[in-house]
XYZ file of C-alpha atoms in Angstrom:
308
model
C -36.984 -51.771 -53.837
C -38.418 -50.215 -50.709
C -41.075 -52.514 -49.235
C -43.445 -51.572 -46.426
C -44.786 -54.601 -44.557
C -47.796 -53.641 -42.463
C -47.958 -56.318 -39.797
C -44.302 -57.127 -40.410
C -43.702 -58.707 -36.994
C -46.544 -61.189 -37.399
C -46.325 -64.748 -38.647
C -46.385 -64.206 -42.408
C -45.081 -60.635 -42.215
C -41.918 -61.535 -40.312
C -40.992 -64.298 -42.749
C -41.618 -61.995 -45.709
C -39.588 -59.194 -44.137
C -36.684 -61.549 -43.503
C -36.734 -62.794 -47.091
C -36.812 -59.252 -48.480
C -33.881 -58.146 -46.298
C -31.897 -61.221 -47.330
C -32.515 -60.489 -51.011
C -31.309 -56.896 -50.793
C -34.517 -54.894 -50.473
C -35.025 -51.930 -48.150
C -37.685 -52.964 -45.620
C -39.918 -50.857 -43.398
C -42.038 -52.694 -40.823
C -45.213 -51.229 -39.355
C -46.231 -52.831 -36.070
C -48.625 -52.007 -33.259
C -46.054 -52.830 -30.561
C -42.783 -54.586 -29.753
C -44.681 -57.638 -28.506
C -43.553 -59.856 -31.392
C -40.135 -58.331 -31.996
C -38.455 -61.705 -31.403
C -39.980 -62.771 -34.746
C -37.609 -60.385 -36.521
C -34.592 -60.932 -34.239
C -32.450 -61.957 -37.218
C -33.108 -58.729 -39.127
C -34.010 -56.121 -36.501
C -30.811 -54.162 -37.167
C -31.478 -54.130 -40.920
C -35.032 -52.763 -41.042
C -36.791 -49.542 -40.147
C -39.668 -49.957 -37.699
C -42.693 -47.695 -37.288
C -44.825 -48.328 -34.214
C -48.486 -47.401 -34.232
C -52.074 -48.604 -34.443
C -53.298 -48.931 -38.027
C -56.747 -47.750 -36.923
C -55.050 -44.414 -36.245
C -55.654 -43.552 -39.872
C -53.653 -40.316 -39.828
C -50.628 -42.227 -38.557
C -51.100 -44.880 -41.243
C -51.278 -42.236 -43.960
C -48.244 -40.413 -42.551
C -45.907 -43.420 -42.555
C -46.838 -44.294 -46.135
C -46.199 -40.759 -47.364
C -43.021 -40.550 -45.264
C -41.412 -43.663 -46.740
C -43.027 -43.649 -50.215
C -42.541 -47.402 -50.708
C -42.468 -49.204 -54.032
C -44.515 -52.072 -52.582
C -46.878 -52.403 -49.619
C -47.930 -55.727 -48.124
C -51.003 -55.191 -45.953
C -51.010 -58.147 -43.546
C -52.197 -56.565 -40.306
C -55.615 -56.838 -38.753
C -57.866 -58.776 -36.425
C -57.291 -62.282 -37.665
C -59.946 -64.547 -36.139
C -63.683 -64.808 -36.556
C -64.054 -65.132 -32.778
C -62.602 -61.651 -32.224
C -64.683 -60.249 -35.061
C -67.932 -61.310 -33.395
C -66.746 -60.053 -30.008
C -65.884 -56.621 -31.378
C -67.599 -56.272 -34.771
C -67.216 -52.514 -35.219
C -63.498 -52.701 -34.519
C -63.236 -55.488 -37.073
C -64.666 -53.125 -39.691
C -62.142 -50.481 -38.630
C -59.082 -52.741 -38.719
C -59.914 -55.202 -41.504
C -61.825 -52.956 -43.884
C -61.325 -49.231 -43.329
C -57.537 -49.573 -43.124
C -57.455 -50.836 -46.701
C -59.464 -47.815 -47.849
C -57.047 -45.503 -46.011
C -54.072 -47.119 -47.740
C -55.732 -46.867 -51.159
C -56.697 -43.218 -50.622
C -53.142 -42.460 -49.483
C -51.689 -44.097 -52.585
C -53.867 -41.789 -54.686
C -52.056 -38.873 -53.041
C -48.561 -40.280 -53.320
C -46.411 -38.916 -56.099
C -44.971 -42.250 -57.202
C -46.444 -45.606 -58.213
C -46.743 -48.261 -55.518
C -47.931 -51.857 -55.694
C -50.351 -52.797 -52.902
C -50.732 -56.491 -52.095
C -53.587 -57.234 -49.723
C -53.311 -60.353 -47.601
C -56.712 -62.048 -47.621
C -58.122 -65.452 -46.749
C -59.977 -68.453 -48.154
C -62.657 -67.730 -45.538
C -64.155 -65.121 -47.901
C -65.582 -67.940 -50.035
C -67.709 -69.424 -47.250
C -68.921 -72.997 -47.725
C -68.302 -73.871 -51.374
C -70.730 -75.983 -53.392
C -67.952 -77.557 -55.461
C -64.245 -78.237 -55.035
C -61.588 -77.190 -55.734
C -62.271 -73.493 -55.223
C -60.588 -70.870 -57.379
C -60.604 -67.122 -57.937
C -63.954 -67.325 -59.759
C -65.764 -69.247 -56.999
C -68.728 -67.199 -55.684
C -68.132 -65.720 -52.230
C -70.665 -66.063 -49.421
C -68.737 -65.382 -46.178
C -70.096 -67.029 -43.038
C -68.490 -64.742 -40.446
C -67.765 -61.044 -39.967
C -63.999 -61.369 -40.313
C -64.390 -62.934 -43.756
C -66.989 -60.347 -44.793
C -64.676 -57.480 -43.865
C -61.745 -59.066 -45.692
C -63.922 -59.534 -48.761
C -64.890 -55.857 -48.603
C -61.180 -54.986 -48.626
C -60.682 -57.182 -51.679
C -63.440 -55.278 -53.469
C -61.903 -51.929 -52.495
C -58.611 -52.970 -54.102
C -60.279 -54.049 -57.339
C -62.478 -50.940 -57.488
C -59.525 -48.579 -56.978
C -57.612 -50.475 -59.628
C -60.474 -50.176 -62.100
C -61.503 -46.582 -61.345
C -58.177 -44.937 -60.493
C -55.660 -47.314 -62.076
C -53.974 -48.074 -58.759
C -51.644 -51.077 -58.767
C -53.535 -53.169 -56.222
C -54.007 -56.921 -56.056
C -54.992 -59.632 -53.608
C -53.294 -62.765 -52.323
C -55.782 -65.146 -50.715
C -54.114 -67.558 -48.332
C -55.359 -70.996 -47.395
C -54.452 -72.527 -44.014
C -50.850 -71.620 -43.254
C -48.571 -73.069 -40.599
C -44.971 -73.121 -39.475
C -42.459 -71.453 -37.131
C -43.526 -68.154 -35.471
C -47.245 -68.800 -35.853
C -49.250 -68.653 -32.620
C -49.267 -72.018 -30.903
C -51.114 -71.282 -27.659
C -54.356 -69.906 -29.060
C -57.128 -72.463 -29.720
C -59.016 -69.777 -31.659
C -56.305 -69.341 -34.273
C -53.819 -71.450 -36.217
C -55.357 -74.833 -35.418
C -52.490 -76.893 -36.790
C -49.806 -75.061 -34.811
C -51.986 -75.272 -31.689
C -52.527 -79.022 -32.054
C -48.876 -79.694 -32.887
C -47.657 -77.741 -29.862
C -49.983 -79.662 -27.544
C -48.487 -82.858 -28.935
C -44.985 -81.456 -28.489
C -45.798 -80.817 -24.812
C -47.086 -84.381 -24.420
C -50.673 -83.270 -23.873
C -53.909 -84.566 -25.366
C -54.590 -83.273 -28.870
C -58.307 -82.533 -29.486
C -59.531 -82.976 -33.068
C -63.124 -82.360 -34.110
C -65.487 -84.933 -35.609
C -63.053 -87.867 -35.892
C -60.883 -85.800 -38.238
C -63.171 -86.547 -41.176
C -62.630 -83.201 -42.910
C -59.794 -81.659 -44.863
C -58.148 -78.327 -45.582
C -55.465 -77.111 -47.979
C -52.530 -76.609 -45.603
C -49.435 -74.798 -46.831
C -46.077 -74.292 -45.117
C -44.776 -70.781 -44.528
C -41.802 -70.948 -46.908
C -44.212 -71.699 -49.764
C -46.290 -68.673 -48.758
C -43.145 -66.531 -48.947
C -42.224 -67.751 -52.420
C -45.819 -67.210 -53.578
C -45.851 -63.660 -52.221
C -42.622 -62.917 -54.094
C -44.064 -64.308 -57.325
C -47.198 -62.177 -56.933
C -45.121 -59.093 -56.132
C -42.851 -59.562 -59.140
C -45.202 -61.024 -61.755
C -48.798 -60.637 -60.567
C -51.229 -58.737 -62.745
C -52.660 -55.564 -61.278
C -56.280 -55.828 -60.160
C -56.210 -59.621 -59.882
C -56.770 -62.101 -57.066
C -54.387 -65.012 -56.544
C -55.254 -68.014 -54.390
C -52.229 -69.411 -52.543
C -52.641 -73.122 -51.825
C -51.304 -76.543 -52.757
C -54.341 -78.113 -54.495
C -53.804 -81.003 -52.069
C -56.303 -81.945 -49.336
C -54.891 -82.684 -45.879
C -57.277 -84.772 -43.778
C -57.355 -84.016 -40.075
C -57.230 -87.705 -39.153
C -53.877 -87.795 -41.004
C -52.745 -84.727 -39.045
C -53.660 -86.581 -35.850
C -51.761 -89.673 -36.984
C -48.644 -87.617 -37.801
C -48.758 -85.740 -34.506
C -48.915 -89.033 -32.596
C -46.030 -90.353 -34.690
C -43.826 -87.278 -34.226
C -44.648 -86.260 -30.639
C -45.561 -87.832 -27.273
C -49.068 -86.357 -27.557
C -52.230 -88.453 -27.827
C -55.173 -87.526 -30.084
C -58.668 -87.403 -28.623
C -61.635 -86.955 -30.925
C -64.324 -84.522 -29.771
C -67.555 -83.218 -31.247
C -67.328 -79.749 -32.749
C -69.207 -77.058 -30.768
C -72.446 -75.524 -32.057
C -70.788 -72.174 -32.792
C -68.179 -73.882 -34.962
C -70.894 -75.635 -36.962
C -72.574 -72.290 -37.740
C -69.488 -70.699 -39.284
C -67.487 -73.704 -40.491
C -66.689 -73.721 -44.216
C -66.309 -77.494 -44.427
C -63.797 -79.175 -46.726
C -61.481 -76.844 -48.643
C -58.947 -77.384 -51.397
C -57.667 -74.725 -53.794
C -57.059 -74.764 -57.529
C -53.719 -72.930 -57.760
C -53.487 -72.895 -61.578
C -53.535 -69.097 -61.800
C -50.637 -68.694 -59.372
C -48.633 -71.493 -60.993
C -48.810 -69.578 -64.272
C -46.520 -67.016 -62.595
C -43.863 -69.731 -62.354
C -44.580 -70.674 -58.736
C -45.054 -74.075 -57.183
C -45.156 -75.328 -53.610
C -42.390 -77.539 -52.223
C -42.949 -78.571 -48.601
C -45.378 -81.442 -47.818
C -47.397 -81.027 -44.632
C -45.636 -83.788 -42.710
C -42.221 -82.312 -43.548
C -43.522 -78.902 -42.450
C -44.634 -80.417 -39.144
C -41.112 -81.728 -38.585
C -39.606 -78.313 -39.351
C -42.030 -76.653 -36.941
C -41.203 -79.162 -34.191
C -37.519 -78.373 -34.667
C -38.393 -74.707 -34.091
C -40.262 -75.546 -30.869
């Protein structure tokens, strides 16, 4: 198949692109710049690359109609709630309008195409009960999550009204090689692990007495493949392990595996306003596609340290 990966040089996108090349698919990568080209160093000679800004909607439409892919993974965007509050109108443009442009373009295309939107557990907000699943009510606490949720609704509406083959994969906290490790605003686990790797102090909020559903990148890749091959059009699939990872355990593992030393700090006021609290995902719906996760968090930490 021909697969267009929008954001294909990013963390998840680069791993997906590599897997698709290695399994014989024709891959086109859309990227804003060459900044992250080292992420696809192993496959750069085996993919086609289109450079451009996805908020240039005419360009986005043109590359889709030019390549006429069988599958599109839409993984690009502004990916932190900090950036969303700093530039809220741009967040609407990049995290919401782009999805509408893709859907409208697919209406014009002469062949069927499966669109898989990369979304996030942040759309749920602070849940009243755990685990969360695809039926959990959504009450996003930040602009980034609200714009992603809007994109989810666009996909489901276009599926229902126009019959477009669009679905959503909602990711929990992901980590692993190629994720940003020097940005305290994004990818907390990679950031903390890298500080430990460098022998620095590792700051963890609120004595680590909270948990998230962390999942290693190779399990994200296998989930994305399962959704692409077996997912039902118009549906949402949560990608998680159904296993809580406590941050005090993360701190303990980082001290065990690296020369870093954990220091516990109080979370800032801003964090308290948008924090979703404890999260764990019921992955029953995804497992019905024949998928299951394989890599425990501690093993994933070791693999990521080997990469560093």
